[in-house]
Amino acid sequence: MTKSVITFLFIVSVFMAFGQSVDQPFAQKKMKKDLEVFKDIRLKANSGLYKYRTKKQIDSLYIWAENEIDKASIYRDFYNIICKLTDFEGSLHNSTSLPSKFRKSLREESYGYFPYPIKWIEGKWRINFDKGNIPLGAEIISINNEKIYDIITNLYKYYTTDGVNTTGKRIGIDISFSKYYRFNYGLKDEFIIEYKTIHSNEIKKTSLSSVAYKDFYKNVNKRYSKPFDYVNHKDWKENETYTYEMANKHTGILTVNDFGLGNEENPKHLKYVSFLDSVFTSLKHHNIKNLIVDVRYNGGGDDPNDLVTYSYLTQRNFQENKRAWISFEKIPLLRYIDFWLPKFLRPLFVGSYNKDFKEEFPLEKNGKFCQDENSADHFVRIPNKNAFTGNIYLLISPRVASAGSLFAAMVNGNKNTTSIGEETMGGYYGHNGHTPLAYKLPKSKIVVYFSVVNLEQDVPKKSNQYYNRGIIPDIEVSQSLADFLIHEDTQLNYVLKLIENKDK
């Protein structure tokens, strides 16, 4: 083989490898076309576009995006612009997905990644790895001469939450910090770290060599906190989904980790209802005074599991929501819908969806298509005959979302409830949920997801709850540094001690 042929093959192979990278060149003309399509999709299909932002704020951000494109040159630049726009809307059901070829390329990158997982503990970002060159629990001050809190703020856009909530973003940053850093700052050969060790105010400085994508995630799998916080990232098996136990003769603990148990006819749902009836019959029979309801790791699930559970924890009539609407009569911009069916068959799929939408949202009011009194969401439910009437202690965390946060918001609104923990990523007063749509941008092939139903939840107004935030606990408690080091549950220990002191 001649040298010229070898050189040619080498250049081709490099080009092919580079062509899969998020750092490959991407024409501004293509970016502008996709930004135009993205904006059109949001305006016509996304009922949550102005849920937490004014029209002026949204318009301003699109002007920013247009100006950013004028400075952009690579694919990653455009991806970051779309992530910023998506996150700004404030819906935890929003997401932005790279094409599979880029996701595969990232997984094969052999350098450029920050080596260690980090974790937010007592207001500081700390090293969450005990086998590295920086001590476990060390407070990170800066990376590559940029303050850690500025870095974290720049990475918020990759993990969406409701409203302007930021606590929920820690869930993503805890295990994907290095990937997010790579998205925002590119591949780095090394990282210059300023840090403080535990119990020291001395700022130390060191350099760390970058690692491969796969090696970072190997370290994530070995993170020090995994024995305690693996539940934040767990897919729950049916036998792990809900439990009940007695803490003492006066206090029970009901844990519900997931509402993904199917609808009214599903055997898993029927089994869960039987479980609830057994638990609350026992609570009433034994005159239990205190009930801890732990939903800290509940990311959502199916109706009516959240509502049935609430019927055992309330003394009021209630409904799933006060109001729900979508922003279109028929799904718009069908040519950009991302669906596995061939394009010529998509109208059949979309026609079925449109029929369902028309039946569910028959009332048009000022361009909004709303549910009417016949909707199951407005069915007035009554408390169960065995509903608990004692003291409820609701444990919440940044992991709580979707149906989990709807349930937690309702329980939090009870007069006999004290909520303890950290602000949830799901909103107190409402969210965008139920039906997801996915669109593929024509030039970049980025897929954007969002839920189209704008919901106002059936919860009372409370002075410590804000329209654009998650559920704010009555008593804020997060895991302490001391408990992090021994894998101890600060929040559960706190509530048990609180009940003990009140009982005394």
C-alpha positions as semicolon CSV with decimal commas, in nm:
position;residue;x (nm);y (nm);z (nm)
1;M;0,000;0,000;0,000
2;T;0,149;0,337;-0,101
3;K;0,214;0,620;0,146
4;S;-0,039;0,842;-0,035
5;V;-0,315;0,581;0,005
6;I;-0,230;0,532;0,374
7;T;-0,237;0,908;0,428
8;F;-0,570;0,934;0,248
9;L;-0,722;0,652;0,455
10;F;-0,592;0,812;0,773
11;I;-0,748;1,147;0,683
12;V;-1,079;0,978;0,597
13;S;-1,082;0,783;0,925
14;V;-1,008;1,098;1,127
15;F;-1,280;1,286;0,942
16;M;-1,530;1,006;0,998
17;A;-1,450;0,995;1,370
18;F;-1,463;1,371;1,398
19;G;-1,786;1,377;1,202
20;Q;-1,963;1,201;1,488
21;S;-1,841;1,447;1,751
22;V;-2,054;1,715;1,914
23;D;-1,753;1,940;1,846
24;Q;-1,782;1,904;1,469
25;P;-1,852;2,217;1,261
26;F;-2,219;2,300;1,216
27;A;-2,332;2,571;0,979
28;Q;-2,500;2,880;1,125
29;K;-2,754;2,861;0,843
30;K;-2,865;2,520;0,975
31;M;-2,874;2,651;1,331
32;K;-3,097;2,940;1,230
33;K;-3,335;2,706;1,045
34;D;-3,364;2,475;1,345
35;L;-3,406;2,766;1,587
36;E;-3,693;2,892;1,371
37;V;-3,856;2,547;1,375
38;F;-3,797;2,506;1,749
39;K;-3,960;2,840;1,825
40;D;-4,257;2,760;1,600
41;I;-4,307;2,426;1,780
42;R;-4,298;2,594;2,119
43;L;-4,542;2,868;2,020
44;K;-4,795;2,633;1,862
45;A;-4,774;2,317;2,075
46;N;-4,634;2,399;2,419
47;S;-4,901;2,517;2,665
48;G;-4,630;2,572;2,927
49;L;-4,431;2,827;2,728
50;Y;-4,559;3,120;2,936
51;K;-4,639;2,930;3,255
52;Y;-4,348;3,078;3,449
53;R;-4,211;3,334;3,204
54;T;-4,366;3,641;3,048
55;K;-4,384;3,685;2,673
56;K;-4,124;3,959;2,706
57;Q;-3,885;3,724;2,886
58;I;-3,933;3,447;2,629
59;D;-3,888;3,689;2,338
60;S;-3,574;3,825;2,502
61;L;-3,423;3,479;2,532
62;Y;-3,486;3,406;2,165
63;I;-3,308;3,731;2,076
64;W;-3,020;3,605;2,292
65;A;-3,029;3,272;2,104
66;E;-3,012;3,446;1,766
67;N;-2,711;3,649;1,882
68;E;-2,544;3,334;2,017
69;I;-2,579;3,165;1,680
70;D;-2,389;3,452;1,522
71;K;-2,094;3,353;1,747
72;A;-2,143;2,977;1,718
73;S;-1,946;2,742;1,495
74;I;-1,985;2,383;1,619
75;Y;-2,271;2,143;1,684
76;R;-2,226;2,160;2,063
77;D;-2,281;2,536;2,054
78;F;-2,625;2,487;1,907
79;Y;-2,713;2,200;2,142
80;N;-2,631;2,428;2,436
81;I;-2,855;2,702;2,298
82;I;-3,149;2,460;2,268
83;C;-3,085;2,326;2,620
84;K;-3,089;2,681;2,757
85;L;-3,418;2,763;2,582
86;T;-3,574;2,436;2,699
87;D;-3,468;2,478;3,060
88;F;-3,579;2,843;3,077
89;E;-3,944;2,741;3,024
90;G;-3,944;2,560;3,359
91;S;-4,093;2,213;3,314
92;L;-3,939;1,896;3,451
93;H;-4,103;1,707;3,163
94;N;-3,896;1,904;2,909
95;S;-3,587;1,734;2,771
96;T;-3,341;1,760;2,484
97;S;-3,185;1,451;2,324
98;L;-2,884;1,422;2,097
99;P;-2,899;1,191;1,794
100;S;-2,780;0,836;1,869
101;K;-2,459;0,877;1,667
102;F;-2,347;1,159;1,896
103;R;-2,444;0,972;2,212
104;K;-2,240;0,676;2,089
105;S;-1,947;0,904;2,007
106;L;-1,952;1,053;2,358
107;R;-1,940;0,707;2,516
108;E;-1,630;0,627;2,312
109;E;-1,434;0,942;2,402
110;S;-1,105;0,840;2,564
111;Y;-1,015;1,161;2,746
112;G;-1,148;1,503;2,843
113;Y;-1,369;1,422;3,143
114;F;-1,344;1,534;3,505
115;P;-1,256;1,215;3,695
116;Y;-1,467;1,226;4,013
117;P;-1,837;1,250;4,102
118;I;-1,931;1,539;4,328
119;K;-2,220;1,595;4,568
120;W;-2,400;1,891;4,727
121;I;-2,365;1,864;5,105
122;E;-2,459;2,139;5,352
123;G;-2,445;2,408;5,084
124;K;-2,110;2,309;4,937
125;W;-2,004;2,092;4,643
126;R;-1,776;1,817;4,769
127;I;-1,575;1,526;4,629
128;N;-1,789;1,211;4,646
129;F;-1,511;0,959;4,590
130;D;-1,273;0,802;4,841
131;K;-1,016;0,644;4,610
132;G;-0,884;0,951;4,427
133;N;-0,614;1,217;4,456
134;I;-0,842;1,461;4,640
135;P;-0,971;1,353;4,984
136;L;-1,330;1,242;5,028
137;G;-1,558;1,529;5,127
138;A;-1,317;1,801;5,018
139;E;-1,496;2,124;4,927
140;I;-1,435;2,228;4,567
141;I;-1,356;2,600;4,537
142;S;-1,279;2,625;4,166
143;I;-1,205;2,423;3,855
144;N;-0,975;2,566;3,587
145;N;-0,988;2,907;3,757
146;E;-1,368;2,929;3,754
147;K;-1,564;2,930;4,079
148;I;-1,758;2,608;4,131
149;Y;-2,089;2,789;4,185
150;D;-2,054;2,967;3,850
151;I;-1,981;2,633;3,687
152;I;-2,284;2,468;3,847
153;T;-2,508;2,755;3,734
154;N;-2,387;2,703;3,377
155;L;-2,474;2,332;3,400
156;Y;-2,829;2,379;3,531
157;K;-2,965;2,388;3,175
158;Y;-2,900;2,016;3,122
159;Y;-3,146;1,896;3,388
160;T;-3,491;2,054;3,377
161;T;-3,714;2,117;3,678
162;D;-4,045;2,297;3,741
163;G;-4,042;2,676;3,754
164;V;-3,714;2,821;3,877
165;N;-3,638;2,530;4,109
166;T;-3,268;2,445;4,142
167;T;-3,259;2,176;4,414
168;G;-3,385;1,914;4,169
169;K;-3,099;1,990;3,931
170;R;-2,862;1,842;4,189
171;I;-3,005;1,497;4,107
172;G;-2,857;1,517;3,759
173;I;-2,536;1,698;3,857
174;D;-2,461;1,446;4,135
175;I;-2,394;1,169;3,883
176;S;-2,352;1,347;3,548
177;F;-2,133;1,645;3,645
178;S;-1,847;1,542;3,419
179;K;-2,071;1,488;3,114
180;Y;-2,244;1,821;3,168
181;Y;-1,906;1,991;3,213
182;R;-1,792;1,840;2,884
183;F;-2,107;1,968;2,708
184;N;-2,055;2,321;2,835
185;Y;-1,675;2,357;2,830
186;G;-1,557;2,093;2,582
187;L;-1,293;1,825;2,630
188;K;-1,009;1,912;2,870
189;D;-0,668;1,750;2,904
190;E;-0,643;1,839;3,272
191;F;-0,827;2,014;3,551
192;I;-0,671;2,260;3,796
193;I;-0,861;2,223;4,123
194;E;-0,870;2,451;4,426
195;Y;-1,019;2,280;4,730
196;K;-1,041;2,265;5,108
197;T;-1,025;1,942;5,303
198;I;-1,277;1,869;5,578
199;H;-1,210;2,071;5,896
200;S;-0,958;2,299;5,721
201;N;-0,979;2,652;5,579
202;E;-0,653;2,618;5,388
203;I;-0,704;2,633;5,012
204;K;-0,502;2,366;4,837
205;K;-0,433;2,335;4,467
206;T;-0,374;2,032;4,249
207;S;-0,407;1,916;3,890
208;L;-0,597;1,612;3,772
209;S;-0,558;1,439;3,438
210;S;-0,879;1,393;3,247
211;V;-1,034;1,049;3,202
212;A;-1,248;0,871;2,945
213;Y;-1,626;0,896;2,949
214;K;-1,657;0,533;3,057
215;D;-1,400;0,574;3,334
216;F;-1,590;0,866;3,482
217;Y;-1,907;0,658;3,498
218;K;-1,712;0,370;3,652
219;N;-1,618;0,614;3,928
220;V;-1,982;0,724;3,956
221;N;-2,074;0,362;4,012
222;K;-1,812;0,354;4,289
223;R;-1,915;0,687;4,442
224;Y;-1,889;0,696;4,819
225;S;-2,255;0,791;4,872
226;K;-2,398;0,510;4,657
227;P;-2,506;0,289;4,952
228;F;-2,727;0,578;5,065
229;D;-2,832;0,773;4,754
230;Y;-2,867;0,493;4,495
231;V;-3,242;0,531;4,552
232;N;-3,235;0,865;4,368
233;H;-3,156;0,681;4,046
234;K;-3,331;0,349;4,094
235;D;-3,589;0,178;3,875
236;W;-3,819;0,034;4,138
237;K;-3,931;-0,326;4,127
238;E;-4,290;-0,390;4,226
239;N;-4,197;-0,543;4,562
240;E;-3,985;-0,235;4,645
241;T;-4,240;0,025;4,547
242;Y;-4,427;0,064;4,877
243;T;-4,381;-0,051;5,236
244;Y;-4,527;0,005;5,579
245;E;-4,360;-0,044;5,915
246;M;-4,403;0,067;6,275
247;A;-4,137;0,302;6,410
248;N;-4,280;0,264;6,762
249;K;-4,617;0,191;6,918
250;H;-4,745;0,542;6,834
251;T;-4,582;0,600;6,493
252;G;-4,603;0,430;6,153
253;I;-4,394;0,486;5,841
254;L;-4,560;0,459;5,498
255;T;-4,305;0,467;5,214
256;V;-4,422;0,506;4,854
257;N;-4,131;0,516;4,609
258;D;-4,325;0,515;4,284
259;F;-4,681;0,554;4,154
260;G;-4,609;0,353;3,837
261;L;-4,863;0,084;3,920
262;G;-5,101;0,109;3,626
263;N;-5,460;0,228;3,603
264;E;-5,777;0,114;3,782
265;E;-5,786;-0,223;3,604
266;N;-5,420;-0,312;3,645
267;P;-5,350;-0,598;3,891
268;K;-5,061;-0,399;4,041
269;H;-5,297;-0,110;4,114
270;L;-5,556;-0,340;4,271
271;K;-5,289;-0,501;4,487
272;Y;-5,172;-0,155;4,600
273;V;-5,527;-0,049;4,691
274;S;-5,562;-0,364;4,900
275;F;-5,233;-0,282;5,072
276;L;-5,348;0,072;5,152
277;D;-5,679;-0,049;5,289
278;S;-5,504;-0,296;5,515
279;V;-5,256;-0,036;5,643
280;F;-5,510;0,236;5,717
281;T;-5,761;-0,004;5,871
282;S;-5,484;-0,109;6,109
283;L;-5,387;0,253;6,183
284;K;-5,745;0,334;6,274
285;H;-5,798;0,016;6,479
286;H;-5,483;0,073;6,685
287;N;-5,541;0,448;6,718
288;I;-5,194;0,537;6,584
289;K;-5,125;0,907;6,647
290;N;-4,839;0,976;6,404
291;L;-4,781;0,872;6,044
292;I;-4,459;0,944;5,853
293;V;-4,528;0,950;5,478
294;D;-4,198;0,910;5,294
295;V;-4,210;0,998;4,923
296;R;-3,853;1,130;4,893
297;Y;-3,768;0,902;4,599
298;N;-4,101;0,918;4,417
299;G;-4,053;1,055;4,067
300;G;-4,413;1,004;3,954
301;G;-4,618;0,737;3,783
302;D;-4,977;0,663;3,691
303;D;-5,316;0,797;3,788
304;P;-5,507;0,720;4,003
305;N;-5,245;0,575;4,242
306;D;-5,150;0,919;4,373
307;L;-5,515;1,018;4,420
308;V;-5,617;0,693;4,589
309;T;-5,329;0,730;4,833
310;Y;-5,432;1,086;4,912
311;S;-5,789;0,973;4,985
312;Y;-5,648;0,794;5,291
313;L;-5,471;1,111;5,410
314;T;-5,735;1,382;5,385
315;Q;-6,060;1,498;5,538
316;R;-6,170;1,706;5,238
317;N;-6,331;1,639;4,903
318;F;-6,080;1,686;4,622
319;Q;-6,013;1,646;4,253
320;E;-5,700;1,583;4,051
321;N;-5,680;1,938;3,925
322;K;-5,875;2,259;3,921
323;R;-5,798;2,333;3,558
324;A;-5,619;2,173;3,263
325;W;-5,572;2,288;2,905
326;I;-5,366;2,250;2,587
327;S;-5,271;2,513;2,331
328;F;-5,390;2,346;2,010
329;E;-5,697;2,180;1,863
330;K;-5,494;1,946;1,642
331;I;-5,129;1,851;1,684
332;P;-4,934;2,112;1,484
333;L;-4,626;2,076;1,263
334;L;-4,671;1,705;1,191
335;R;-4,372;1,692;0,958
336;Y;-4,142;1,738;1,257
337;I;-4,308;1,485;1,489
338;D;-4,058;1,222;1,600
339;F;-4,225;0,885;1,570
340;W;-4,116;0,540;1,460
341;L;-4,391;0,505;1,196
342;P;-4,312;0,601;0,834
343;K;-4,425;0,954;0,751
344;F;-4,710;0,841;0,528
345;L;-4,862;0,644;0,821
346;R;-4,822;0,916;1,083
347;P;-5,155;1,086;1,008
348;L;-5,328;0,767;1,130
349;F;-5,144;0,784;1,462
350;V;-5,193;1,159;1,494
351;G;-5,561;1,131;1,401
352;S;-5,619;0,902;1,698
353;Y;-5,439;1,145;1,928
354;N;-5,636;1,440;1,793
355;K;-5,963;1,257;1,855
356;D;-5,861;1,191;2,216
357;F;-5,753;1,553;2,262
358;K;-6,085;1,681;2,126
359;E;-6,282;1,460;2,365
360;E;-6,065;1,552;2,665
361;F;-6,036;1,927;2,591
362;P;-6,364;2,031;2,425
363;L;-6,391;2,388;2,555
364;E;-6,212;2,670;2,372
365;K;-6,142;2,980;2,581
366;N;-5,918;3,254;2,443
367;G;-5,715;3,015;2,232
368;K;-5,686;2,754;2,506
369;F;-5,857;2,417;2,477
370;C;-5,980;2,319;2,822
371;Q;-6,132;2,025;3,003
372;D;-6,498;2,049;3,100
373;E;-6,693;1,914;3,398
374;N;-6,711;1,568;3,239
375;S;-6,337;1,512;3,264
376;A;-6,220;1,241;3,503
377;D;-5,962;1,490;3,629
378;H;-6,247;1,698;3,774
379;F;-6,427;1,406;3,931
380;V;-6,479;1,498;4,296
381;R;-6,332;1,234;4,522
382;I;-6,412;1,188;4,890
383;P;-6,193;1,080;5,182
384;N;-6,174;0,709;5,243
385;K;-6,374;0,587;5,543
386;N;-6,044;0,481;5,705
387;A;-5,865;0,807;5,629
388;F;-5,595;0,894;5,882
389;T;-5,681;1,184;6,115
390;G;-5,366;1,203;6,329
391;N;-5,039;1,390;6,275
392;I;-4,885;1,348;5,929
393;Y;-4,512;1,402;5,878
394;L;-4,435;1,427;5,507
395;L;-4,076;1,355;5,401
396;I;-3,984;1,521;5,068
397;S;-3,668;1,572;4,864
398;P;-3,545;1,716;4,531
399;R;-3,621;1,379;4,368
400;V;-4,001;1,423;4,405
401;A;-4,161;1,500;4,068
402;S;-4,469;1,471;3,844
403;A;-4,742;1,256;4,007
404;G;-4,514;1,229;4,311
405;S;-4,510;1,606;4,356
406;L;-4,883;1,638;4,285
407;F;-4,948;1,392;4,568
408;A;-4,694;1,558;4,798
409;A;-4,844;1,902;4,729
410;M;-5,192;1,779;4,824
411;V;-5,066;1,619;5,146
412;N;-4,857;1,927;5,223
413;G;-5,174;2,136;5,197
414;N;-5,338;1,946;5,486
415;K;-5,367;2,130;5,817
416;N;-5,247;1,821;6,004
417;T;-4,930;1,783;5,791
418;T;-4,577;1,895;5,873
419;S;-4,345;1,862;5,573
420;I;-3,976;1,796;5,632
421;G;-3,678;1,768;5,399
422;E;-3,579;1,965;5,089
423;E;-3,766;2,150;4,814
424;T;-3,904;1,917;4,548
425;M;-3,829;1,952;4,177
426;G;-4,203;1,927;4,103
427;G;-4,421;2,236;4,152
428;Y;-4,664;2,297;4,437
429;Y;-4,937;2,479;4,245
430;G;-4,911;2,300;3,913
431;H;-4,701;2,160;3,630
432;N;-4,708;2,058;3,265
433;G;-4,771;1,687;3,237
434;H;-4,984;1,395;3,121
435;T;-4,926;1,371;2,743
436;P;-4,573;1,399;2,599
437;L;-4,488;1,500;2,244
438;A;-4,152;1,465;2,069
439;Y;-4,030;1,671;1,773
440;K;-3,710;1,629;1,570
441;L;-3,536;1,942;1,444
442;P;-3,470;1,896;1,070
443;K;-3,104;1,997;1,041
444;S;-2,947;1,901;1,373
445;K;-3,176;1,598;1,432
446;I;-3,197;1,701;1,798
447;V;-3,517;1,562;1,952
448;V;-3,707;1,785;2,195
449;Y;-3,969;1,647;2,433
450;F;-4,234;1,825;2,639
451;S;-4,569;1,749;2,799
452;V;-4,857;1,943;2,655
453;V;-5,118;1,959;2,936
454;N;-5,098;2,267;3,158
455;L;-5,231;2,167;3,502
456;E;-5,346;2,370;3,800
457;Q;-5,339;2,138;4,101
458;D;-5,614;2,119;4,364
459;V;-5,414;2,259;4,654
460;P;-5,477;2,546;4,898
461;K;-5,279;2,868;4,881
462;K;-5,009;2,881;5,146
463;S;-4,784;3,172;5,238
464;N;-4,468;2,960;5,224
465;Q;-4,540;2,815;4,879
466;Y;-4,448;2,999;4,561
467;Y;-4,601;2,969;4,216
468;N;-4,271;2,909;4,037
469;R;-4,105;2,678;4,289
470;G;-4,121;2,321;4,412
471;I;-4,289;2,225;4,739
472;I;-4,112;2,415;5,017
473;P;-4,085;2,204;5,335
474;D;-4,211;2,347;5,663
475;I;-3,882;2,234;5,818
476;E;-3,579;2,226;5,589
477;V;-3,345;1,936;5,664
478;S;-3,076;1,795;5,436
479;Q;-2,813;1,530;5,497
480;S;-2,532;1,664;5,712
481;L;-2,164;1,619;5,631
482;A;-2,122;1,399;5,938
483;D;-2,410;1,176;5,827
484;F;-2,281;1,168;5,469
485;L;-1,959;1,014;5,599
486;I;-2,144;0,732;5,777
487;H;-2,435;0,691;5,528
488;E;-2,691;0,805;5,786
489;D;-3,044;0,927;5,712
490;T;-3,047;1,277;5,863
491;Q;-3,405;1,352;5,762
492;L;-3,569;1,037;5,897
493;N;-3,370;1,062;6,220
494;Y;-3,481;1,424;6,254
495;V;-3,852;1,348;6,217
496;L;-3,835;1,054;6,459
497;K;-3,668;1,279;6,716
498;L;-3,925;1,553;6,650
499;I;-4,212;1,312;6,713
500;E;-4,044;1,176;7,026
501;N;-4,006;1,526;7,170
502;K;-4,367;1,619;7,087
503;D;-4,499;1,298;7,240
504;K;-4,310;1,373;7,559
